[in-house]
Short mmCIF file of C-alpha atoms in Angstrom, two decimals:
data_model
loop_
_atom_site.label_atom_id
_atom_site.label_comp_id
_atom_site.label_asym_id
_atom_site.label_seq_id
_atom_site.Cartn_x
_atom_site.Cartn_y
_atom_site.Cartn_z
CA MET A 4 -142.41 47.95 -274.33
CA SER A 5 -144.93 46.69 -271.81
CA THR A 6 -147.92 48.76 -270.90
CA ASP A 7 -146.24 49.81 -267.71
CA GLY A 8 -143.20 50.89 -269.63
CA ASP A 9 -139.62 49.83 -269.14
CA ASP A 10 -137.19 51.71 -266.93
CA ALA A 11 -136.12 54.03 -269.73
CA PHE A 12 -139.74 55.02 -270.23
CA HIS A 13 -140.19 55.99 -266.58
CA ILE A 14 -136.86 57.77 -266.41
CA GLY A 15 -137.80 59.70 -269.54
CA ARG A 16 -141.09 60.65 -267.99
CA SER A 17 -139.42 61.69 -264.74
CA ARG A 18 -137.58 64.47 -266.57
CA ASP A 19 -140.79 66.44 -266.67
CA ASP A 20 -142.54 64.69 -263.85
CA PRO A 21 -139.99 63.95 -261.10
CA GLU A 22 -142.54 61.83 -259.28
CA ALA A 23 -142.25 59.20 -262.02
CA PHE A 24 -138.80 58.36 -260.69
CA ALA A 25 -140.41 56.70 -257.69
CA GLU A 26 -141.22 53.78 -259.98
CA ILE A 27 -137.50 53.20 -260.57
CA PHE A 28 -137.01 53.06 -256.82
CA ARG A 29 -139.90 50.65 -256.38
CA ARG A 30 -138.49 48.31 -259.00
CA HIS A 31 -134.85 48.27 -258.04
CA ALA A 32 -134.36 49.42 -254.48
CA PRO A 33 -135.02 46.03 -252.82
CA ASP A 34 -132.42 44.15 -254.90
CA LEU A 35 -129.95 46.96 -254.64
CA LYS A 36 -130.40 47.18 -250.89
CA ARG A 37 -129.71 43.51 -250.45
CA TYR A 38 -126.67 43.68 -252.69
CA VAL A 39 -125.14 46.64 -250.90
CA THR A 40 -126.02 45.19 -247.51
CA ARG A 41 -124.18 41.99 -248.37
CA ARG A 42 -121.13 44.00 -249.25
CA LEU A 43 -121.08 46.63 -246.50
CA GLY A 44 -123.54 45.71 -243.77
CA ALA A 45 -126.90 47.20 -242.94
CA ASP A 46 -125.85 50.58 -241.57
CA THR A 47 -123.62 51.68 -244.40
CA ALA A 48 -125.95 50.14 -246.95
CA GLU A 49 -128.72 52.49 -245.93
CA ASP A 50 -126.49 55.47 -246.67
CA VAL A 51 -125.17 54.06 -249.91
CA VAL A 52 -128.59 53.09 -251.26
CA ALA A 53 -130.05 56.48 -250.39
CA GLU A 54 -127.17 58.22 -252.09
CA THR A 55 -127.37 55.92 -255.10
CA PHE A 56 -130.96 56.87 -255.79
CA LEU A 57 -130.31 60.54 -255.13
CA ALA A 58 -127.40 60.48 -257.57
CA ALA A 59 -129.49 58.58 -260.12
CA PHE A 60 -132.33 61.01 -259.70
CA ARG A 61 -130.05 63.98 -260.23
CA GLN A 62 -128.41 62.36 -263.25
CA ARG A 63 -131.61 61.12 -264.82
CA HIS A 64 -131.30 63.66 -267.63
CA ARG A 65 -128.18 61.88 -268.76
CA TYR A 66 -129.71 58.42 -268.80
CA ASP A 67 -129.41 56.72 -272.19
CA PRO A 68 -132.98 55.95 -273.30
CA ALA A 69 -131.63 53.13 -275.49
CA ARG A 70 -131.04 51.12 -272.30
CA PRO A 71 -134.34 49.62 -271.24
CA SER A 72 -133.17 48.34 -267.85
CA ALA A 73 -131.80 50.74 -265.27
CA ARG A 74 -130.32 47.91 -263.24
CA PRO A 75 -126.75 48.15 -264.58
CA TRP A 76 -126.84 51.93 -264.22
CA LEU A 77 -128.00 51.78 -260.61
CA PHE A 78 -125.59 49.00 -259.68
CA GLY A 79 -122.84 51.02 -261.33
CA ILE A 80 -123.59 54.08 -259.25
CA ALA A 81 -123.80 51.94 -256.13
CA THR A 82 -120.47 50.30 -256.94
CA ASN A 83 -118.84 53.70 -257.16
CA LEU A 84 -120.25 54.61 -253.79
CA ILE A 85 -119.27 51.27 -252.30
CA GLY A 86 -115.75 52.08 -253.46
CA ARG A 87 -115.69 54.91 -250.98
CA HIS A 88 -116.21 52.39 -248.22
CA VAL A 89 -113.63 49.94 -249.44
CA ARG A 90 -111.79 49.99 -246.14
CA THR A 91 -114.96 49.15 -244.26
CA GLU A 92 -115.71 46.34 -246.64
CA VAL A 93 -112.26 44.81 -246.44
CA ARG A 94 -112.06 45.25 -242.69
CA GLN A 95 -115.27 43.32 -242.23
CA LEU A 96 -114.10 40.57 -244.52
CA ARG A 97 -110.88 40.30 -242.55
CA ILE A 98 -112.74 40.08 -239.28
CA LEU A 99 -114.67 37.18 -240.71
CA ARG A 100 -111.53 35.55 -242.02
CA ARG A 101 -109.83 35.91 -238.67
CA THR A 102 -112.62 35.20 -236.23
CA GLY A 103 -115.19 33.28 -238.22
CA ALA A 104 -117.82 35.79 -237.13
CA ASP A 105 -119.23 37.92 -239.91
CA PRO A 106 -120.13 41.46 -238.85
CA VAL A 107 -122.23 41.80 -241.99
CA ALA A 108 -124.33 38.65 -241.82
CA GLU A 109 -124.42 38.21 -238.05
CA PRO A 110 -127.31 40.60 -237.40
CA PHE A 111 -129.47 38.50 -239.68
CA THR A 112 -128.54 35.07 -238.38
CA ASP A 113 -130.61 34.89 -235.22
CA ARG A 114 -133.07 32.32 -236.40
CA SER A 115 -131.16 30.69 -239.20
CA ASP A 116 -129.17 27.90 -237.68
CA ASP A 117 -129.79 26.03 -240.87
CA ARG A 118 -127.54 28.51 -242.58
CA ILE A 119 -124.54 27.45 -240.57
CA SER A 120 -123.46 25.07 -243.27
CA ALA A 121 -123.58 27.91 -245.75
CA ARG A 122 -121.19 29.83 -243.54
CA ALA A 123 -118.77 27.02 -243.02
CA ASP A 124 -116.43 28.23 -245.73
CA GLY A 125 -117.29 31.88 -245.14
CA HIS A 126 -113.87 32.71 -243.80
CA ARG A 127 -112.25 31.30 -246.93
CA ILE A 128 -114.50 33.27 -249.22
CA ALA A 129 -113.92 36.36 -247.10
CA ALA A 130 -110.17 35.87 -247.34
CA ALA A 131 -110.36 35.62 -251.11
CA LEU A 132 -112.64 38.63 -251.46
CA ALA A 133 -110.53 40.74 -249.13
CA ALA A 134 -107.37 39.91 -251.00
CA MET A 135 -108.51 40.60 -254.53
CA PRO A 136 -108.21 43.97 -256.26
CA ARG A 137 -111.27 46.12 -255.93
CA GLY A 138 -112.13 46.00 -259.64
CA HIS A 139 -112.09 42.21 -259.56
CA ARG A 140 -114.27 42.05 -256.47
CA ASP A 141 -116.73 44.52 -258.00
CA ALA A 142 -117.06 42.51 -261.19
CA LEU A 143 -117.30 39.18 -259.39
CA LEU A 144 -119.94 40.31 -256.93
CA LEU A 145 -122.00 42.13 -259.56
CA PHE A 146 -122.05 38.79 -261.34
CA ALA A 147 -122.68 36.48 -258.39
CA TRP A 148 -124.84 38.68 -256.15
CA GLY A 149 -126.07 41.41 -258.48
CA GLU A 150 -126.94 38.84 -261.16
CA LEU A 151 -125.80 41.09 -263.94
CA SER A 152 -124.57 39.69 -267.24
CA TYR A 153 -121.04 40.41 -268.42
CA VAL A 154 -122.40 43.02 -270.79
CA GLN A 155 -124.35 44.67 -268.02
CA ILE A 156 -121.34 44.62 -265.72
CA ALA A 157 -119.32 46.31 -268.43
CA GLU A 158 -122.03 48.94 -268.60
CA ALA A 159 -122.16 49.33 -264.83
CA LEU A 160 -118.41 49.66 -264.41
CA ASP A 161 -117.87 51.55 -267.64
CA VAL A 162 -115.23 49.13 -268.87
CA ARG A 163 -115.03 46.81 -271.87
CA VAL A 164 -116.63 43.38 -271.79
CA GLY A 165 -113.22 41.83 -272.28
CA THR A 166 -112.07 43.52 -269.12
CA VAL A 167 -115.04 42.15 -267.22
CA ARG A 168 -114.31 38.68 -268.53
CA SER A 169 -110.70 38.75 -267.44
CA ARG A 170 -111.48 40.29 -264.05
CA ILE A 171 -114.10 37.70 -263.26
CA SER A 172 -112.02 34.80 -264.43
CA ARG A 173 -109.09 35.93 -262.31
CA ALA A 174 -111.37 36.54 -259.35
CA ARG A 175 -112.88 33.08 -259.73
CA ARG A 176 -109.46 31.54 -259.92
CA ARG A 177 -108.48 33.23 -256.71
CA LEU A 178 -111.67 32.09 -255.03
CA ARG A 179 -111.24 28.54 -256.30
CA LYS A 180 -107.71 28.45 -255.04
CA GLU A 181 -108.75 29.62 -251.61
CA LEU A 182 -111.64 27.15 -251.43
CA GLY A 183 -109.58 24.39 -252.98
CA GLU A 184 -106.91 24.77 -250.37
CA SER A 185 -109.49 24.50 -247.68
CA GLU A 186 -110.94 21.43 -249.33
CA ASP A 187 -107.56 19.86 -249.68
CA SER A 188 -106.81 20.35 -246.03
CA ARG A 189 -110.20 19.06 -245.06
CA HIS A 190 -109.64 16.03 -247.23
CA ARG A 191 -106.33 15.39 -245.63
CA ALA A 192 -107.90 15.71 -242.23
CA ILE A 193 -110.58 13.25 -243.14
CA VAL A 194 -108.06 10.83 -244.50
CA HIS A 195 -106.06 11.00 -241.33
CA GLU A 196 -108.95 10.61 -239.01
CA GLU A 197 -110.94 7.92 -240.70
CA PRO A 198 -109.78 4.36 -240.41
CA VAL A 199 -109.18 2.88 -243.76
CA HIS A 200 -110.65 -0.52 -244.40
CA ASP A 201 -109.45 -2.39 -247.35
CA MET B 19 -120.63 22.96 -256.02
CA THR B 20 -118.84 25.62 -258.01
CA GLU B 21 -117.10 28.54 -256.39
CA ILE B 22 -119.81 30.81 -257.77
CA SER B 23 -122.63 28.90 -256.16
CA ARG B 24 -120.69 28.90 -252.89
CA LEU B 25 -120.17 32.58 -253.23
CA ARG B 26 -123.91 32.98 -253.77
CA GLU B 27 -124.47 31.19 -250.49
CA PHE B 28 -122.03 33.48 -248.74
CA ARG B 29 -123.95 36.06 -246.70
CA SER B 30 -127.21 34.70 -248.07
CA GLU B 31 -128.51 35.21 -244.52
CA VAL B 32 -129.11 38.81 -245.56
CA PRO B 33 -132.85 38.77 -246.24
CA GLU B 34 -134.38 39.39 -249.62
CA THR B 35 -136.44 42.23 -248.30
CA LEU B 36 -134.96 44.88 -246.09
CA GLY B 37 -136.32 48.14 -244.82
CA LEU B 38 -136.12 51.01 -247.27
CA ARG B 39 -137.89 53.71 -245.34
CA ALA B 40 -134.95 56.07 -244.96
CA GLU B 41 -133.87 55.66 -248.56
CA GLU B 42 -137.35 56.28 -249.85
CA ALA B 43 -137.73 59.34 -247.64
CA ALA B 44 -134.49 60.73 -249.03
CA LEU B 45 -135.61 60.23 -252.59
CA ARG B 46 -139.07 61.60 -251.90
CA ALA B 47 -137.52 64.72 -250.42
CA ALA B 48 -135.36 65.14 -253.50
CA ILE B 49 -138.33 64.65 -255.80
CA ALA B 50 -140.39 67.11 -253.81
CA GLY B 51 -137.55 69.61 -253.67
CA GLU B 52 -136.92 69.49 -257.40
CA GLY B 53 -139.45 71.99 -258.63
CA GLU B 54 -139.51 73.97 -255.47
CA ALA B 55 -137.86 77.35 -255.67
CA ILE B 56 -135.60 78.05 -252.75
CA ALA B 57 -136.41 81.45 -251.41
CA PRO B 58 -133.30 83.58 -251.03
CA ARG B 59 -132.70 84.19 -247.40
CA ARG B 60 -133.12 87.77 -246.39
CA ARG B 61 -130.61 89.00 -243.97
CA PHE B 62 -131.79 91.75 -241.78
CA ARG B 63 -128.49 93.53 -241.95
CA SER B 64 -128.80 93.99 -245.69
CA ARG B 65 -130.99 96.94 -244.93
CA VAL B 66 -127.92 98.83 -243.97
CA ARG B 67 -125.55 96.99 -246.15
CA PHE B 68 -127.29 97.90 -249.39
CA ARG B 69 -128.34 101.30 -248.29
CA THR B 70 -128.13 102.68 -251.81
CA VAL B 71 -130.09 100.68 -254.32
CA ALA B 72 -130.78 97.24 -255.68
CA VAL B 73 -128.17 94.52 -255.97
CA ALA B 74 -127.81 92.02 -253.20
CA ALA B 75 -127.06 89.71 -256.07
CA LEU B 76 -123.42 88.91 -255.47
CA GLY B 77 -121.83 86.93 -252.75
CA THR B 78 -124.12 87.11 -249.81
CA ALA B 79 -127.57 86.98 -251.25
CA ALA B 80 -126.81 84.58 -254.01
CA VAL B 81 -127.62 80.96 -253.76
CA ALA B 82 -125.93 77.72 -254.86
CA ALA B 83 -123.08 74.94 -255.14
CA THR B 84 -121.53 71.62 -256.53
CA ALA B 85 -120.70 67.98 -255.77
CA VAL B 86 -117.49 66.05 -254.86
CA ALA B 87 -115.48 62.98 -253.64
CA SER B 88 -114.53 60.86 -250.67
CA LEU B 89 -113.73 60.29 -247.03
CA THR B 90 -116.15 60.68 -244.21
CA VAL B 91 -119.87 60.29 -244.22
CA ILE B 92 -122.64 61.95 -242.38
CA ALA B 93 -125.93 60.20 -242.55
CA ASP B 94 -128.74 62.39 -241.54
CA GLU B 95 -131.83 60.99 -239.95
CA ALA B 96 -133.69 64.22 -240.53
CA PRO B 97 -135.45 65.08 -237.31
CA GLY B 98 -138.69 66.79 -238.13
CA GLY B 99 -138.83 64.95 -241.41
CA ALA B 100 -138.23 68.03 -243.51
CA ALA B 101 -134.60 67.61 -244.38
CA PRO B 102 -133.53 64.72 -246.56
CA ALA B 103 -131.62 61.72 -245.33
CA VAL B 104 -128.52 62.32 -247.35
CA VAL B 105 -125.03 61.03 -247.38
CA HIS B 106 -122.38 63.32 -248.65
CA THR B 107 -118.88 62.18 -249.14
CA MET B 108 -116.10 64.62 -248.76
CA PRO B 109 -112.62 65.35 -249.99
CA VAL B 110 -109.92 65.08 -247.39
CA ALA B 111 -108.58 68.59 -246.98
CA HIS B 112 -111.62 70.53 -245.89
CA VAL B 113 -112.91 67.66 -243.79
CA ARG B 114 -109.72 67.49 -241.82
CA PHE B 115 -109.64 71.23 -241.51
CA LEU B 116 -113.20 71.60 -240.28
CA GLN B 117 -112.78 68.69 -237.91
CA GLN B 118 -109.77 70.38 -236.43
CA ALA B 119 -111.79 73.57 -236.15
CA ALA B 120 -114.45 71.53 -234.36
CA ASP B 121 -111.88 70.00 -232.02
CA LYS B 122 -110.64 73.46 -231.15
CA ALA B 123 -114.10 74.91 -230.72
CA GLY B 124 -114.02 74.33 -226.98
CA GLU B 125 -110.60 75.82 -226.41
CA TYR B 126 -111.46 79.49 -226.42
CA PRO B 127 -112.76 81.11 -223.29
CA GLU B 128 -116.50 80.71 -223.52
CA LEU B 129 -118.94 83.57 -223.27
CA HIS B 130 -121.92 82.89 -221.08
CA PRO B 131 -124.47 85.55 -221.94
CA LYS B 132 -127.56 85.61 -219.74
CA PRO B 133 -131.14 86.19 -220.73
CA GLY B 134 -131.78 89.87 -221.23
CA GLN B 135 -128.17 90.60 -222.10
CA PHE B 136 -126.72 91.44 -225.49
CA LEU B 137 -123.90 90.02 -227.56
CA VAL B 138 -121.80 92.74 -229.06
CA PHE B 139 -120.10 92.03 -232.36
CA GLU B 140 -117.36 94.27 -233.70
CA SER B 141 -116.75 93.78 -237.38
CA GLN B 142 -115.62 95.25 -240.60
CA MET B 143 -117.42 94.63 -243.84
CA MET B 144 -117.25 95.26 -247.52
CA ASN B 145 -120.18 94.77 -249.83
CA THR B 146 -121.13 95.44 -253.38
CA SER B 147 -123.22 98.47 -254.09
CA GLU B 148 -124.95 99.65 -257.21
CA ASP B 149 -126.33 103.08 -257.85
CA ASN B 150 -128.86 103.94 -260.46
CA SER B 151 -129.33 107.65 -260.55
CA ALA B 152 -129.66 110.55 -262.97
CA GLU B 153 -125.89 110.48 -263.34
CA GLY B 154 -126.10 106.95 -264.63
CA HIS B 155 -125.21 103.51 -263.37
CA ALA B 156 -122.46 103.09 -260.83
CA ARG B 157 -120.86 100.12 -259.13
CA TYR B 158 -118.48 100.20 -256.23
CA LEU B 159 -117.53 98.37 -253.05
CA TYR B 160 -119.01 99.86 -249.93
CA ARG B 161 -117.07 99.45 -246.67
CA MET B 162 -117.92 100.00 -243.05
CA ARG B 163 -117.05 99.27 -239.46
CA ARG B 164 -119.97 97.98 -237.49
CA THR B 165 -120.89 97.22 -233.94
CA MET B 166 -123.98 95.09 -233.54
CA TRP B 167 -125.76 94.66 -230.22
CA MET B 168 -127.83 91.52 -230.59
CA PRO B 169 -130.26 90.46 -227.89
CA VAL B 170 -129.40 87.08 -226.40
CA GLU B 171 -132.89 85.95 -227.14
CA GLY B 172 -135.19 87.15 -229.90
CA GLY B 173 -134.94 88.71 -233.30
CA PRO B 174 -132.96 91.65 -234.61
CA THR B 175 -135.79 94.12 -234.19
CA ARG B 176 -134.41 94.75 -230.70
CA ALA B 177 -130.83 94.86 -231.97
CA VAL B 178 -128.88 98.06 -232.34
CA LEU B 179 -126.36 98.70 -235.07
CA ARG B 180 -123.67 101.35 -235.13
CA THR B 181 -121.87 101.84 -238.43
CA THR B 182 -118.97 103.99 -239.49
CA THR B 183 -118.59 104.35 -243.22
CA LEU B 184 -115.10 103.65 -244.53
CA PRO B 185 -113.65 104.85 -247.83
CA PRO B 186 -115.14 102.88 -250.71
CA ARG B 187 -113.14 100.72 -253.05
CA PRO B 188 -113.60 100.58 -256.79
CA TRP B 189 -115.38 97.78 -258.55
CA PRO B 190 -112.77 96.73 -261.11
CA GLY B 191 -113.28 98.75 -264.26
CA TRP B 192 -115.71 101.22 -262.68
CA PRO B 193 -115.03 104.70 -261.31
CA ILE B 194 -116.12 105.35 -257.75
CA PRO B 195 -119.15 107.67 -257.88
CA ASP B 196 -119.02 110.85 -255.81
CA SER B 197 -122.09 109.76 -253.91
CA ALA B 198 -120.13 106.83 -252.54
CA ARG B 199 -117.71 109.15 -250.79
CA ALA B 200 -120.37 111.35 -249.29
CA GLY B 201 -120.83 109.64 -245.96
CA VAL B 202 -117.28 108.44 -245.33
CA GLY B 203 -116.22 108.82 -241.73
CA GLU B 204 -119.75 109.30 -240.46
CA THR B 205 -121.09 107.16 -237.67
CA THR B 206 -124.74 106.36 -237.24
CA THR B 207 -126.54 104.40 -234.56
CA GLU B 208 -129.91 102.92 -235.36
CA LYS B 209 -132.22 100.02 -234.87
CA ALA B 210 -130.74 97.08 -236.77
CA ALA B 211 -134.04 96.07 -238.31
CA ASP B 212 -137.59 97.29 -238.47
CA PHE B 213 -138.95 93.84 -239.05
CA ASP B 214 -137.78 90.27 -239.00
CA ASP B 215 -139.52 88.05 -241.49
CA ARG B 216 -137.16 85.15 -241.17
CA ALA B 217 -138.48 81.69 -240.55
CA GLU B 218 -138.02 80.26 -237.07
CA TRP B 219 -135.28 77.91 -238.22
CA SER B 220 -133.15 80.74 -239.56
CA ARG B 221 -132.93 82.49 -236.23
CA THR B 222 -129.38 83.15 -235.12
CA ASP B 223 -129.80 84.55 -231.63
CA TYR B 224 -127.79 82.88 -228.89
CA ALA B 225 -130.78 81.38 -227.12
CA TYR B 226 -131.97 79.72 -230.29
CA LEU B 227 -128.53 78.52 -231.38
CA SER B 228 -127.92 77.10 -227.90
CA ARG B 229 -130.85 74.76 -228.34
CA LEU B 230 -129.65 73.34 -231.65
CA PRO B 231 -128.38 69.76 -231.85
CA THR B 232 -124.85 69.04 -230.75
CA THR B 233 -124.40 66.16 -233.17
CA PRO B 234 -123.09 66.72 -236.70
CA GLU B 235 -126.07 64.82 -238.08
CA GLY B 236 -128.54 66.98 -236.23
CA MET B 237 -126.77 70.18 -237.16
CA TYR B 238 -126.60 69.05 -240.77
CA ALA B 239 -130.34 68.50 -240.76
CA HIS B 240 -130.77 71.95 -239.31
CA LEU B 241 -128.67 73.56 -242.04
CA TYR B 242 -130.83 71.85 -244.63
CA THR B 243 -134.19 72.66 -243.06
CA ASN B 244 -136.75 72.89 -245.85
CA LEU B 245 -134.09 72.68 -248.50
CA GLY B 246 -134.33 69.31 -250.17
CA THR B 247 -131.19 68.20 -251.95
CA GLY B 248 -128.99 69.27 -254.80
CA PRO B 249 -126.56 72.06 -255.51
CA ARG B 250 -129.00 74.86 -254.77
CA ALA B 251 -129.85 73.31 -251.44
CA ASP B 252 -126.15 72.91 -250.70
CA ALA B 253 -125.53 76.55 -251.50
CA GLN B 254 -128.36 77.70 -249.31
CA ALA B 255 -127.13 75.48 -246.49
CA TRP B 256 -123.74 77.12 -246.96
CA GLN B 257 -125.32 80.55 -246.65
CA ASN B 258 -127.19 79.37 -243.57
CA LEU B 259 -123.87 78.35 -242.10
CA GLY B 260 -122.55 81.86 -242.75
CA GLY B 261 -125.54 83.33 -240.97
CA MET B 262 -124.65 81.27 -237.92
CA LEU B 263 -121.01 82.39 -237.98
CA THR B 264 -121.21 86.07 -238.80
CA GLU B 265 -122.55 88.29 -236.04
CA ALA B 266 -123.72 85.20 -234.24
CA TYR B 267 -122.41 83.28 -231.26
CA MET B 268 -123.20 79.81 -229.99
CA PRO B 269 -121.88 77.46 -227.29
CA ALA B 270 -118.81 75.39 -228.12
CA ALA B 271 -120.79 72.15 -228.44
CA GLN B 272 -123.00 73.57 -231.16
CA ARG B 273 -120.04 75.24 -232.80
CA ALA B 274 -118.17 71.96 -233.00
CA ALA B 275 -121.21 70.23 -234.46
CA LEU B 276 -121.64 73.04 -236.96
CA PHE B 277 -118.10 72.67 -238.27
CA ARG B 278 -118.45 68.91 -238.60
CA ALA B 279 -121.77 69.33 -240.37
CA ALA B 280 -120.24 71.93 -242.68
CA ALA B 281 -117.67 69.37 -243.73
CA ALA B 282 -120.49 67.25 -245.11
CA ILE B 283 -121.93 69.88 -247.40
CA SER B 284 -121.39 68.74 -250.91
CA GLY B 285 -118.91 70.73 -252.98
CA VAL B 286 -116.94 72.31 -250.18
CA ARG B 287 -113.21 72.74 -250.64
CA THR B 288 -110.38 74.60 -248.97
CA VAL B 289 -108.59 77.74 -250.06
CA ASP B 290 -105.10 77.80 -248.64
CA GLU B 291 -104.80 81.49 -248.16
CA ALA B 292 -107.64 83.93 -247.77
CA THR B 293 -107.68 87.43 -246.35
CA ASP B 294 -110.57 88.80 -244.37
CA ALA B 295 -111.92 92.36 -244.50
CA ALA B 296 -109.43 93.48 -241.88
CA GLY B 297 -106.43 92.07 -243.71
CA ARG B 298 -105.95 89.02 -241.53
CA THR B 299 -105.07 85.87 -243.45
CA GLY B 300 -106.15 82.34 -242.77
CA VAL B 301 -107.38 79.16 -244.37
CA ALA B 302 -110.82 79.23 -245.94
CA VAL B 303 -113.43 76.63 -246.68
CA ALA B 304 -115.31 77.58 -249.80
CA LEU B 305 -118.29 76.73 -251.93
CA ASP B 306 -119.00 77.99 -255.42
CA VAL B 307 -122.23 79.83 -255.89
CA PRO B 308 -123.49 78.61 -259.26
CA GLY B 309 -125.00 81.26 -261.45
CA SER B 310 -123.15 84.08 -259.73
CA GLY B 311 -119.55 83.37 -260.68
CA VAL B 312 -118.59 83.86 -257.06
CA ARG B 313 -117.45 81.48 -254.36
CA THR B 314 -118.28 82.10 -250.74
CA GLU B 315 -115.40 81.48 -248.36
CA TYR B 316 -115.38 81.21 -244.58
CA ILE B 317 -111.96 82.06 -243.25
CA PHE B 318 -110.38 80.57 -240.13
CA ASP B 319 -107.19 81.35 -238.31
CA ARG B 320 -104.55 78.89 -239.44
CA ARG B 321 -103.36 78.14 -235.93
CA THR B 322 -106.28 78.64 -233.57
CA TYR B 323 -109.06 77.81 -236.07
CA ARG B 324 -111.01 80.75 -234.78
CA TYR B 325 -113.49 82.14 -237.30
CA LEU B 326 -112.14 85.31 -238.89
CA GLY B 327 -114.66 86.28 -241.50
CA GLU B 328 -116.19 85.56 -244.86
CA ARG B 329 -115.54 86.74 -248.36
CA GLY B 330 -116.90 86.40 -251.88
CA VAL B 331 -114.33 85.84 -254.60
CA VAL B 332 -114.98 85.98 -258.33
CA THR B 333 -114.50 82.66 -260.09
CA ASP B 334 -116.32 83.42 -263.34
CA PRO B 335 -115.59 86.92 -264.68
CA ALA B 336 -118.38 86.84 -267.24
CA ARG B 337 -121.04 86.12 -264.66
CA ALA B 338 -119.67 88.22 -261.85
CA GLY B 339 -118.75 91.22 -263.96
CA ALA B 340 -115.28 91.46 -262.44
CA PRO B 341 -111.95 89.73 -263.06
CA ALA B 342 -111.37 86.28 -261.57
CA GLY B 343 -109.95 86.54 -258.08
CA THR B 344 -111.60 89.88 -257.32
CA VAL B 345 -112.88 90.06 -253.77
CA LEU B 346 -116.32 91.64 -253.97
CA THR B 347 -117.57 91.02 -250.46
CA ALA B 348 -115.69 90.53 -247.22
CA THR B 349 -116.26 90.59 -243.49
CA ALA B 350 -113.96 90.42 -240.50
CA GLN B 351 -115.28 89.43 -237.11
CA LEU B 352 -113.02 91.40 -234.80
CA ASP B 353 -114.46 90.96 -231.35
CA VAL B 354 -117.39 89.45 -229.51
CA GLN B 355 -118.41 90.53 -226.02
CA VAL B 356 -121.35 90.49 -223.68
CA ALA B 357 -123.13 93.68 -222.60
CA ASP B 358 -126.11 94.36 -220.40
CA ALA B 359 -127.71 96.83 -222.78
CA PRO B 360 -127.26 98.45 -226.17
CA PRO B 361 -126.64 102.17 -226.53
CA GLU B 362 -129.54 104.57 -226.85
CA VAL B 363 -130.81 104.99 -230.36
CA PRO B 364 -131.07 108.70 -231.11
#
């Protein structure tokens, strides 16, 4: 344990001294905010993040002190809350798929023309994310955006590691297929348009 | 480039650091509210209500609540900074019901009381009463008809209350003491309150209620003034709601906002059939009052969504001291009118 204490230490302390919980917020709120914002957009994210920390604060007595990092716990609570906005999430993904404009990322894109390339296959990724079962999307995004390990994802979602593994592998397959198709078509287009010199 | 690295690029425009002011404020409020005892709200009318001795414990004066699941969301920006920025998610039934009540709020003929006038509330009530006397301990349910003349602006010290005592009902398992029957049929007219020590935000006179926010978010913040978060705060907010419904009247816009805000209080559910103190049945929205074994229900007409009354129903016999399902407190709001002046107080 470092001198500052790990998360479990501060959560333990917060049982008698609620103020100590502020440290958990300081450590995890920025990452969590970005994660939830990427999934739901800025407005809803504010609500979800606030509620996540309120729920965590209220449930701090039940926190398992054997778990040094609170990250999986917090991302788990947030995932549950995100689940209540699943229609919003999917609707926004579908808008992106259909129109190419992303209601979630758009507000942040003003000065980032250099990101355009990153968004080139956005509609494909959106299509894949929108189409996959919620549990798969949760696991995949906790892995790719939340940067949780499989074990931590299992902890966050309260499922077995094997379940996480199979969800992520199926989600990746779906994503690959979607992106692959787009690549294939792009390849074909290139082949057709470019003169071939032997 | 693997699909994972492409996924990591997806929406990477979202910056690493985002504002967290509202979230932090919400948490700070919860942390601050944790140790803070929530003062039970004194209702001025309890002076008459509990004319015998003690109690006040069940139903009305008690404090509390629970938490639940999903549909709509009210985010509250907490004007004044006191109330927390909270999101509550809600189960479908009571949300739909209260939204319909809100939609209908503007359909009744509106009263337009003027400054200096009085709102006159006709109601029937039943409350718990406990007697400790030389004859021993007694519990029973005290009933009355009441007419309350409330000034359009200002506290209840200028209000006049006329009560007619109705025959008492037994507390299950307890005999009705003779003293309970003594005043039955008598009518008294008196000042409603000698003092009003309520905080400004718990005022329920028309002028004050008319100035409240007309948005659900604003009204929600108002219900949670100084309350923090958590089940006890929810329960107190629920009681605050009752104070704004019973012997209180507000313009339709505020009423609609109030019902929408009520839908966001954590732990609320619906009770399909509830009967008010006058025997009228309707649909109730209810919240459990932890620690008391009683749930507080606000009853609405099934068709018109007009507010009928409130009641307290036993959910935990051990705590409440009465069988589950027993109605220990009830009100019926029978009529609301405008008058220029209250009657003379003898």
